[in-house]
Structure formats: structure tokens, C-alpha cells
PDB file of C-alpha atoms in Angstrom:
ATOM      1  CA  UNK A1135      26.594  69.106  78.642  1.00 47.00           C
ATOM      2  CA  UNK A1136      26.595  72.381  76.775  1.00 50.00           C
ATOM      3  CA  UNK A1137      26.536  70.988  73.240  1.00 57.00           C
ATOM      4  CA  UNK A1138      24.939  67.830  71.894  1.00 57.00           C
ATOM      5  CA  UNK A1139      25.090  67.101  68.182  1.00 55.00           C
ATOM      6  CA  UNK A1140      23.105  64.887  65.888  1.00 49.00           C
ATOM      7  CA  UNK A1141      25.164  62.134  64.317  1.00 50.00           C
ATOM      8  CA  UNK A1142      25.121  63.807  60.912  1.00 38.00           C
ATOM      9  CA  UNK A1143      27.221  66.650  62.286  1.00 45.00           C
ATOM     10  CA  UNK A1144      30.184  64.328  62.835  1.00 46.00           C
ATOM     11  CA  UNK A1145      29.474  60.885  61.384  1.00 45.00           C
ATOM     12  CA  UNK A1146      26.931  61.790  58.700  1.00 44.00           C
ATOM     13  CA  UNK A1147      24.291  59.490  60.150  1.00 43.00           C
ATOM     14  CA  UNK A1148      22.248  58.723  63.255  1.00 43.00           C
ATOM     15  CA  UNK A1149      20.696  55.781  65.061  1.00 40.00           C
ATOM     16  CA  UNK A1150      17.705  55.936  67.334  1.00 36.00           C
ATOM     17  CA  UNK A1151      15.837  52.759  68.266  1.00 34.00           C
ATOM     18  CA  UNK A1152      13.641  53.075  71.335  1.00 38.00           C
ATOM     19  CA  UNK A1153      15.935  54.368  74.054  1.00 38.00           C
ATOM     20  CA  UNK A1154      19.051  53.368  72.139  1.00 39.00           C
ATOM     21  CA  UNK A1155      21.104  56.176  70.666  1.00 41.00           C
ATOM     22  CA  UNK A1156      24.533  57.241  69.466  1.00 63.00           C
ATOM     23  CA  UNK A1157      25.386  60.775  70.580  1.00 71.00           C
ATOM     24  CA  UNK A1158      28.331  63.157  70.320  1.00 73.00           C
ATOM     25  CA  UNK A1159      28.508  65.816  73.023  1.00 78.00           C
ATOM     26  CA  UNK A1160      30.875  68.368  74.528  1.00 81.00           C
ATOM     27  CA  UNK A1161      30.684  69.831  78.036  1.00 82.00           C
ATOM     28  CA  UNK A1162      31.600  73.260  79.384  1.00 81.00           C
ATOM     29  CA  UNK A1163      35.144  72.067  80.137  1.00 84.00           C
ATOM     30  CA  UNK A1164      35.740  71.103  76.525  1.00 85.00           C
ATOM     31  CA  UNK A1165      35.585  67.353  77.156  1.00 89.00           C
ATOM     32  CA  UNK A1166      34.240  65.472  74.134  1.00 87.00           C
ATOM     33  CA  UNK A1167      31.973  62.445  74.591  1.00 87.00           C
ATOM     34  CA  UNK A1168      30.708  59.711  72.343  1.00 86.00           C
ATOM     35  CA  UNK A1169      27.930  57.414  73.609  1.00 84.00           C
ATOM     36  CA  UNK A1170      27.411  54.143  71.756  1.00 85.00           C
ATOM     37  CA  UNK A1171      25.003  51.242  72.137  1.00 81.00           C
ATOM     38  CA  UNK A1172      26.270  47.690  71.619  1.00 81.00           C
ATOM     39  CA  UNK A1173      23.546  45.057  71.534  1.00 77.00           C
ATOM     40  CA  UNK A1174      25.647  42.087  70.406  1.00 77.00           C
ATOM     41  CA  UNK A1175      28.832  40.624  71.806  1.00 80.00           C
ATOM     42  CA  UNK A1176      31.056  40.369  68.759  1.00 80.00           C
ATOM     43  CA  UNK A1177      34.222  40.054  70.866  1.00 84.00           C
ATOM     44  CA  UNK A1178      35.759  43.154  69.329  1.00 85.00           C
ATOM     45  CA  UNK A1179      34.864  45.846  71.844  1.00 87.00           C
ATOM     46  CA  UNK A1180      38.437  47.044  72.411  1.00 88.00           C
ATOM     47  CA  UNK A1181      38.948  47.456  68.678  1.00 88.00           C
ATOM     48  CA  UNK A1182      35.638  49.274  68.302  1.00 86.00           C
ATOM     49  CA  UNK A1183      36.531  51.663  71.109  1.00 88.00           C
ATOM     50  CA  UNK A1184      39.887  52.475  69.522  1.00 89.00           C
ATOM     51  CA  UNK A1185      38.164  53.378  66.247  1.00 86.00           C
ATOM     52  CA  UNK A1186      35.655  55.657  67.982  1.00 86.00           C
ATOM     53  CA  UNK A1187      38.486  57.298  69.901  1.00 88.00           C
ATOM     54  CA  UNK A1188      40.212  57.901  66.582  1.00 85.00           C
ATOM     55  CA  UNK A1189      37.118  59.677  65.300  1.00 82.00           C
ATOM     56  CA  UNK A1190      36.941  61.872  68.408  1.00 84.00           C
ATOM     57  CA  UNK A1191      40.648  62.702  68.230  1.00 85.00           C
ATOM     58  CA  UNK A1192      40.070  64.593  65.002  1.00 82.00           C
ATOM     59  CA  UNK A1193      37.969  67.065  67.004  1.00 82.00           C
ATOM     60  CA  UNK A1194      40.333  67.228  69.989  1.00 88.00           C
ATOM     61  CA  UNK A1195      43.050  69.588  68.761  1.00 86.00           C
ATOM     62  CA  UNK A1196      42.998  72.582  66.460  1.00 85.00           C
ATOM     63  CA  UNK A1197      45.672  73.039  63.818  1.00 83.00           C
ATOM     64  CA  UNK A1198      48.672  74.847  65.252  1.00 86.00           C
ATOM     65  CA  UNK A1199      47.873  74.057  68.879  1.00 87.00           C
ATOM     66  CA  UNK A1200      50.479  72.317  71.064  1.00 91.00           C
ATOM     67  CA  UNK A1201      49.702  68.675  71.826  1.00 92.00           C
ATOM     68  CA  UNK A1202      49.251  69.506  75.513  1.00 90.00           C
ATOM     69  CA  UNK A1203      46.078  71.337  74.501  1.00 91.00           C
ATOM     70  CA  UNK A1204      44.467  68.119  73.307  1.00 92.00           C
ATOM     71  CA  UNK A1205      40.932  67.892  74.674  1.00 92.00           C
ATOM     72  CA  UNK A1206      39.974  64.867  76.724  1.00 92.00           C
ATOM     73  CA  UNK A1207      37.860  62.436  74.732  1.00 92.00           C
ATOM     74  CA  UNK A1208      35.523  59.975  76.424  1.00 92.00           C
ATOM     75  CA  UNK A1209      33.879  56.955  74.796  1.00 92.00           C
ATOM     76  CA  UNK A1210      30.998  55.245  76.586  1.00 90.00           C
ATOM     77  CA  UNK A1211      29.840  51.882  75.283  1.00 91.00           C
ATOM     78  CA  UNK A1212      26.509  50.849  76.780  1.00 88.00           C
ATOM     79  CA  UNK A1213      26.316  47.068  76.384  1.00 89.00           C
ATOM     80  CA  UNK A1214      23.339  44.793  76.943  1.00 87.00           C
ATOM     81  CA  UNK A1215      25.784  41.992  77.745  1.00 89.00           C
ATOM     82  CA  UNK A1216      28.692  41.602  80.163  1.00 92.00           C
ATOM     83  CA  UNK A1217      31.760  41.809  77.879  1.00 91.00           C
ATOM     84  CA  UNK A1218      34.211  40.462  80.460  1.00 92.00           C
ATOM     85  CA  UNK A1219      31.951  38.224  82.533  1.00 91.00           C
ATOM     86  CA  UNK A1220      32.975  39.714  85.884  1.00 93.00           C
ATOM     87  CA  UNK A1221      29.564  41.060  86.812  1.00 90.00           C
ATOM     88  CA  UNK A1222      30.857  44.604  87.292  1.00 92.00           C
ATOM     89  CA  UNK A1223      28.431  47.435  86.496  1.00 91.00           C
ATOM     90  CA  UNK A1224      31.115  49.170  84.429  1.00 91.00           C
ATOM     91  CA  UNK A1225      34.627  48.655  83.139  1.00 93.00           C
ATOM     92  CA  UNK A1226      37.232  51.382  82.599  1.00 92.00           C
ATOM     93  CA  UNK A1227      40.063  50.772  80.143  1.00 90.00           C
ATOM     94  CA  UNK A1228      43.407  52.510  80.500  1.00 85.00           C
ATOM     95  CA  UNK A1229      46.894  52.605  79.017  1.00 85.00           C
ATOM     96  CA  UNK A1230      49.654  51.110  81.149  1.00 83.00           C
ATOM     97  CA  UNK A1231      53.421  51.252  80.948  1.00 86.00           C
ATOM     98  CA  UNK A1232      54.700  47.790  80.036  1.00 88.00           C
ATOM     99  CA  UNK A1233      56.401  46.252  83.050  1.00 89.00           C
ATOM    100  CA  UNK A1234      54.799  48.734  85.439  1.00 87.00           C
ATOM    101  CA  UNK A1235      51.121  47.742  85.756  1.00 77.00           C
ATOM    102  CA  UNK A1236      50.487  50.347  88.458  1.00 81.00           C
ATOM    103  CA  UNK A1237      51.807  53.165  86.286  1.00 83.00           C
ATOM    104  CA  UNK A1238      49.019  54.690  84.215  1.00 80.00           C
ATOM    105  CA  UNK A1239      49.701  56.728  81.100  1.00 86.00           C
ATOM    106  CA  UNK A1240      47.185  59.530  80.631  1.00 89.00           C
ATOM    107  CA  UNK A1241      46.836  60.202  76.899  1.00 91.00           C
ATOM    108  CA  UNK A1242      43.587  62.079  77.563  1.00 92.00           C
ATOM    109  CA  UNK A1243      41.502  59.188  76.269  1.00 93.00           C
ATOM    110  CA  UNK A1244      38.906  57.727  78.633  1.00 92.00           C
ATOM    111  CA  UNK A1245      37.017  54.565  77.777  1.00 94.00           C
ATOM    112  CA  UNK A1246      34.114  53.242  79.835  1.00 93.00           C
ATOM    113  CA  UNK A1247      31.948  50.179  79.215  1.00 94.00           C
ATOM    114  CA  UNK A1248      28.571  50.050  80.974  1.00 91.00           C
ATOM    115  CA  UNK A1249      27.215  46.554  81.657  1.00 91.00           C
ATOM    116  CA  UNK A1250      23.409  46.566  81.515  1.00 90.00           C
ATOM    117  CA  UNK A1251      23.251  42.965  82.731  1.00 90.00           C
ATOM    118  CA  UNK A1252      24.900  43.665  86.069  1.00 91.00           C
ATOM    119  CA  UNK A1253      23.364  42.898  89.480  1.00 89.00           C
ATOM    120  CA  UNK A1254      21.540  46.145  90.250  1.00 87.00           C
ATOM    121  CA  UNK A1255      21.279  45.543  93.999  1.00 86.00           C
ATOM    122  CA  UNK A1256      24.588  47.311  94.647  1.00 82.00           C
ATOM    123  CA  UNK A1257      23.874  50.293  92.392  1.00 88.00           C
ATOM    124  CA  UNK A1258      22.714  53.769  93.308  1.00 89.00           C
ATOM    125  CA  UNK A1259      19.140  54.795  92.538  1.00 91.00           C
ATOM    126  CA  UNK A1260      20.222  56.760  89.463  1.00 89.00           C
ATOM    127  CA  UNK A1261      22.304  53.844  88.205  1.00 88.00           C
ATOM    128  CA  UNK A1262      19.392  51.432  88.658  1.00 90.00           C
ATOM    129  CA  UNK A1263      17.132  53.778  86.727  1.00 88.00           C
ATOM    130  CA  UNK A1264      19.677  54.052  83.917  1.00 88.00           C
ATOM    131  CA  UNK A1265      20.065  50.273  83.646  1.00 87.00           C
ATOM    132  CA  UNK A1266      16.278  49.749  83.625  1.00 87.00           C
ATOM    133  CA  UNK A1267      15.783  52.459  81.029  1.00 86.00           C
ATOM    134  CA  UNK A1268      18.350  51.097  78.611  1.00 83.00           C
ATOM    135  CA  UNK A1269      17.243  47.510  79.131  1.00 83.00           C
ATOM    136  CA  UNK A1270      13.559  47.974  78.404  1.00 81.00           C
ATOM    137  CA  UNK A1271      12.724  51.688  78.304  1.00 83.00           C
ATOM    138  CA  UNK A1272      11.313  51.787  81.831  1.00 85.00           C
ATOM    139  CA  UNK A1273      11.025  55.281  83.324  1.00 88.00           C
ATOM    140  CA  UNK A1274      10.910  54.885  87.103  1.00 86.00           C
ATOM    141  CA  UNK A1275      12.197  58.089  88.671  1.00 88.00           C
ATOM    142  CA  UNK A1276      13.527  61.614  88.242  1.00 89.00           C
ATOM    143  CA  UNK A1277      16.818  60.573  86.631  1.00 88.00           C
ATOM    144  CA  UNK A1278      15.266  58.285  84.028  1.00 86.00           C
ATOM    145  CA  UNK A1279      12.630  60.934  83.279  1.00 89.00           C
ATOM    146  CA  UNK A1280      15.390  63.391  82.397  1.00 86.00           C
ATOM    147  CA  UNK A1281      17.179  60.716  80.390  1.00 82.00           C
ATOM    148  CA  UNK A1282      14.041  59.834  78.431  1.00 84.00           C
ATOM    149  CA  UNK A1283      13.339  63.509  77.742  1.00 84.00           C
ATOM    150  CA  UNK A1284      16.885  64.066  76.466  1.00 78.00           C
ATOM    151  CA  UNK A1285      16.688  61.046  74.161  1.00 74.00           C
ATOM    152  CA  UNK A1286      13.295  62.138  72.849  1.00 77.00           C
ATOM    153  CA  UNK A1287      14.619  65.624  72.119  1.00 74.00           C
ATOM    154  CA  UNK A1288      17.612  64.379  70.174  1.00 67.00           C
ATOM    155  CA  UNK A1289      15.509  61.806  68.348  1.00 68.00           C
ATOM    156  CA  UNK A1290      12.954  64.429  67.344  1.00 70.00           C
ATOM    157  CA  UNK A1291      15.742  66.678  66.114  1.00 64.00           C
ATOM    158  CA  UNK A1292      17.083  63.856  63.956  1.00 58.00           C
ATOM    159  CA  UNK A1293      13.644  63.124  62.501  1.00 54.00           C
ATOM    160  CA  UNK A1294      13.093  66.805  61.694  1.00 51.00           C
ATOM    161  CA  UNK A1295      16.450  66.809  59.933  1.00 50.00           C
ATOM    162  CA  UNK A1296      15.418  63.876  57.811  1.00 51.00           C
ATOM    163  CA  UNK A1297      18.243  61.622  59.030  1.00 47.00           C
ATOM    164  CA  UNK A1298      16.333  59.084  61.092  1.00 45.00           C
ATOM    165  CA  UNK A1299      17.124  55.563  59.953  1.00 47.00           C
ATOM    166  CA  UNK A1300      16.864  52.014  61.138  1.00 49.00           C
ATOM    167  CA  UNK A1301      19.855  50.115  62.459  1.00 47.00           C
ATOM    168  CA  UNK A1302      19.826  47.980  59.326  1.00 49.00           C
ATOM    169  CA  UNK A1303      19.906  51.060  57.090  1.00 54.00           C
ATOM    170  CA  UNK A1304      22.692  52.567  59.164  1.00 51.00           C
ATOM    171  CA  UNK A1305      24.790  49.406  58.947  1.00 54.00           C
ATOM    172  CA  UNK A1306      24.319  49.173  55.184  1.00 59.00           C
ATOM    173  CA  UNK A1307      25.192  52.837  54.669  1.00 57.00           C
ATOM    174  CA  UNK A1308      28.258  52.590  56.889  1.00 58.00           C
ATOM    175  CA  UNK A1309      29.450  49.526  54.980  1.00 61.00           C
ATOM    176  CA  UNK A1310      28.905  51.253  51.637  1.00 67.00           C
ATOM    177  CA  UNK A1311      30.902  54.307  52.727  1.00 64.00           C
ATOM    178  CA  UNK A1312      33.746  52.093  53.931  1.00 67.00           C
ATOM    179  CA  UNK A1313      33.851  50.118  50.671  1.00 74.00           C
ATOM    180  CA  UNK A1314      33.769  53.269  48.554  1.00 78.00           C
ATOM    181  CA  UNK A1315      36.547  54.866  50.567  1.00 79.00           C
ATOM    182  CA  UNK A1316      38.689  51.745  50.267  1.00 81.00           C
ATOM    183  CA  UNK A1317      38.144  51.569  46.517  1.00 84.00           C
ATOM    184  CA  UNK A1318      39.158  55.182  46.032  1.00 88.00           C
ATOM    185  CA  UNK A1319      42.354  54.657  48.036  1.00 86.00           C
ATOM    186  CA  UNK A1320      43.176  51.527  46.046  1.00 88.00           C
ATOM    187  CA  UNK A1321      42.516  53.088  42.658  1.00 91.00           C
ATOM    188  CA  UNK A1322      44.437  56.290  43.317  1.00 90.00           C
ATOM    189  CA  UNK A1323      47.279  54.267  44.805  1.00 88.00           C
ATOM    190  CA  UNK A1324      47.510  52.086  41.709  1.00 90.00           C
ATOM    191  CA  UNK A1325      47.340  55.162  39.483  1.00 90.00           C
ATOM    192  CA  UNK A1326      50.250  56.654  41.427  1.00 89.00           C
ATOM    193  CA  UNK A1327      52.218  53.543  40.450  1.00 88.00           C
ATOM    194  CA  UNK A1328      51.625  54.472  36.795  1.00 89.00           C
ATOM    195  CA  UNK A1329      49.199  51.647  36.131  1.00 90.00           C
ATOM    196  CA  UNK A1330      46.942  52.369  33.169  1.00 92.00           C
ATOM    197  CA  UNK A1331      43.173  52.680  33.290  1.00 92.00           C
ATOM    198  CA  UNK A1332      42.798  49.273  31.669  1.00 93.00           C
ATOM    199  CA  UNK A1333      45.198  47.660  34.137  1.00 92.00           C
ATOM    200  CA  UNK A1334      43.416  49.157  37.137  1.00 92.00           C
ATOM    201  CA  UNK A1335      40.003  48.115  35.838  1.00 91.00           C
ATOM    202  CA  UNK A1336      41.288  44.571  35.385  1.00 91.00           C
ATOM    203  CA  UNK A1337      42.684  44.656  38.933  1.00 90.00           C
ATOM    204  CA  UNK A1338      39.304  45.744  40.298  1.00 89.00           C
ATOM    205  CA  UNK A1339      37.492  42.993  38.414  1.00 89.00           C
ATOM    206  CA  UNK A1340      39.911  40.340  39.636  1.00 88.00           C
ATOM    207  CA  UNK A1341      40.422  41.437  43.238  1.00 84.00           C
ATOM    208  CA  UNK A1342      37.189  43.209  44.156  1.00 81.00           C
ATOM    209  CA  UNK A1343      34.735  41.020  42.262  1.00 81.00           C
ATOM    210  CA  UNK A1344      33.367  43.901  40.181  1.00 85.00           C
ATOM    211  CA  UNK A1345      31.796  43.647  36.757  1.00 90.00           C
ATOM    212  CA  UNK A1346      33.354  45.493  33.811  1.00 91.00           C
ATOM    213  CA  UNK A1347      30.790  48.284  34.147  1.00 90.00           C
ATOM    214  CA  UNK A1348      31.212  48.536  37.930  1.00 88.00           C
ATOM    215  CA  UNK A1349      34.991  48.628  37.645  1.00 89.00           C
ATOM    216  CA  UNK A1350      34.884  51.344  34.980  1.00 91.00           C
ATOM    217  CA  UNK A1351      32.502  53.445  37.064  1.00 89.00           C
ATOM    218  CA  UNK A1352      34.607  52.943  40.198  1.00 89.00           C
ATOM    219  CA  UNK A1353      37.731  54.057  38.332  1.00 91.00           C
ATOM    220  CA  UNK A1354      36.083  57.135  36.834  1.00 90.00           C
ATOM    221  CA  UNK A1355      34.503  58.175  40.164  1.00 86.00           C
ATOM    222  CA  UNK A1356      37.759  57.714  42.082  1.00 87.00           C
ATOM    223  CA  UNK A1357      39.819  59.712  39.597  1.00 88.00           C
ATOM    224  CA  UNK A1358      37.191  62.472  39.511  1.00 85.00           C
ATOM    225  CA  UNK A1359      37.189  62.666  43.317  1.00 77.00           C
ATOM    226  CA  UNK A1360      40.989  62.752  43.361  1.00 72.00           C
ATOM    227  CA  UNK A1361      41.276  65.434  40.667  1.00 66.00           C
TER     228      UNK A1361
END
């Protein structure tokens, strides 16, 4: 890797909890990576991956460039459960042509799921160290020492930047951003339909369970942001 960024550079937040981390990186070939931890099986991994790929895609092509210049984007989900129950150490997802299962379509998106609950007996030494490190923080060899040092460096950088937060804080902040963004889209969309301020405020109270004061503030903030 030649460039590793704190989360606030691209997602405006960061998570570090023991050895668990979310990291955006780019290597010397221009390939963009996003590493994510998933500690609960919510049966939505494919959907999550597609959203993260969408975030990376915004960094994959400069304005005016031909589409062939799109950078490859890679999403790694490191899961402390086996999402497909096959016991494989990792799963790679790909796009296929319907009716031709052996014909792969390369859209320059690579998605890999790492299963931390796999049987480690068939893994390489480095892979065993990685699984042990992410499972319980164990540092048992040269590879995991480098991994631990890299995580510590990024974590320290985040703390110095004042963006360290707990998973609970991150989840709450992410939810708040999503709700605010959705409100702004709704309000400006209704305004574009020539609905009055009073009508939009009433809509917000009825459909978004806001108080009169909250609806008024949401309207005023959305219109100010859209101005």
C-alpha cells in the first residue's frame, strides 16, 4: 500500500475497537481498497458490499476520463462468522452473465469475504496469524506483528485527529447523517412540486413523526442547504 487514509478522509468517521478497523487504502497500481469488519450476521452482506462498492466508485474515475480508466475497487469484509456456512476461509463474489455461469463479467469490482471461523488447519502460516489476530488480538509471528503495528499506527493517527469513537457512537452518527440526508431530499423534492412551507411541515409531522418545532427546523435547514 502506498496510501492509507483515516475514515474521516472519505467517510467522515472512523472505527477502531481492539484489532478491528475500517480502512481505505490505495496501492501503487491505483487499486482502491476498503476493509470492513462485520461482527454480526445480519443476512445482508451482499447488500452491504454493494453500498461500499458504490462509495469506492466515486473515487475510481476522474471527471472527463473514459470509463476504461476506471480504477479497480476491492472491498474486503472480515467476518467473525461464516456467512455461507461452507467452511471456506474466504468467499469471492463476482458478476456473471445470465445463462452463462462460466462467463465472468469484469466490471473492475472485486469483493472478498474473509471467514474468521474457518478451520485453520489448511491455512498458510500468515493466514493463521491473521485469523488469530482478528479473532482475539493474538500476535504470534512476523505477519501478525506487522499487522498489529499497522493497526496501531492508524488508530493512533485517528486519536490524534480527534475522530476516535466507539462503535455505538459511529452507528448513531451514521444513522443521523442518513436521516438528515433523506429529510433534505424529501423536503426539496416536495418544494419542487410547489408545495408550500405549511404543507411540507404538515407532511413531515404526519409522515416522519416530527413535532411542529422539529418539522419547522428541518424545513428551514433543508431549504438553507439547498439555496
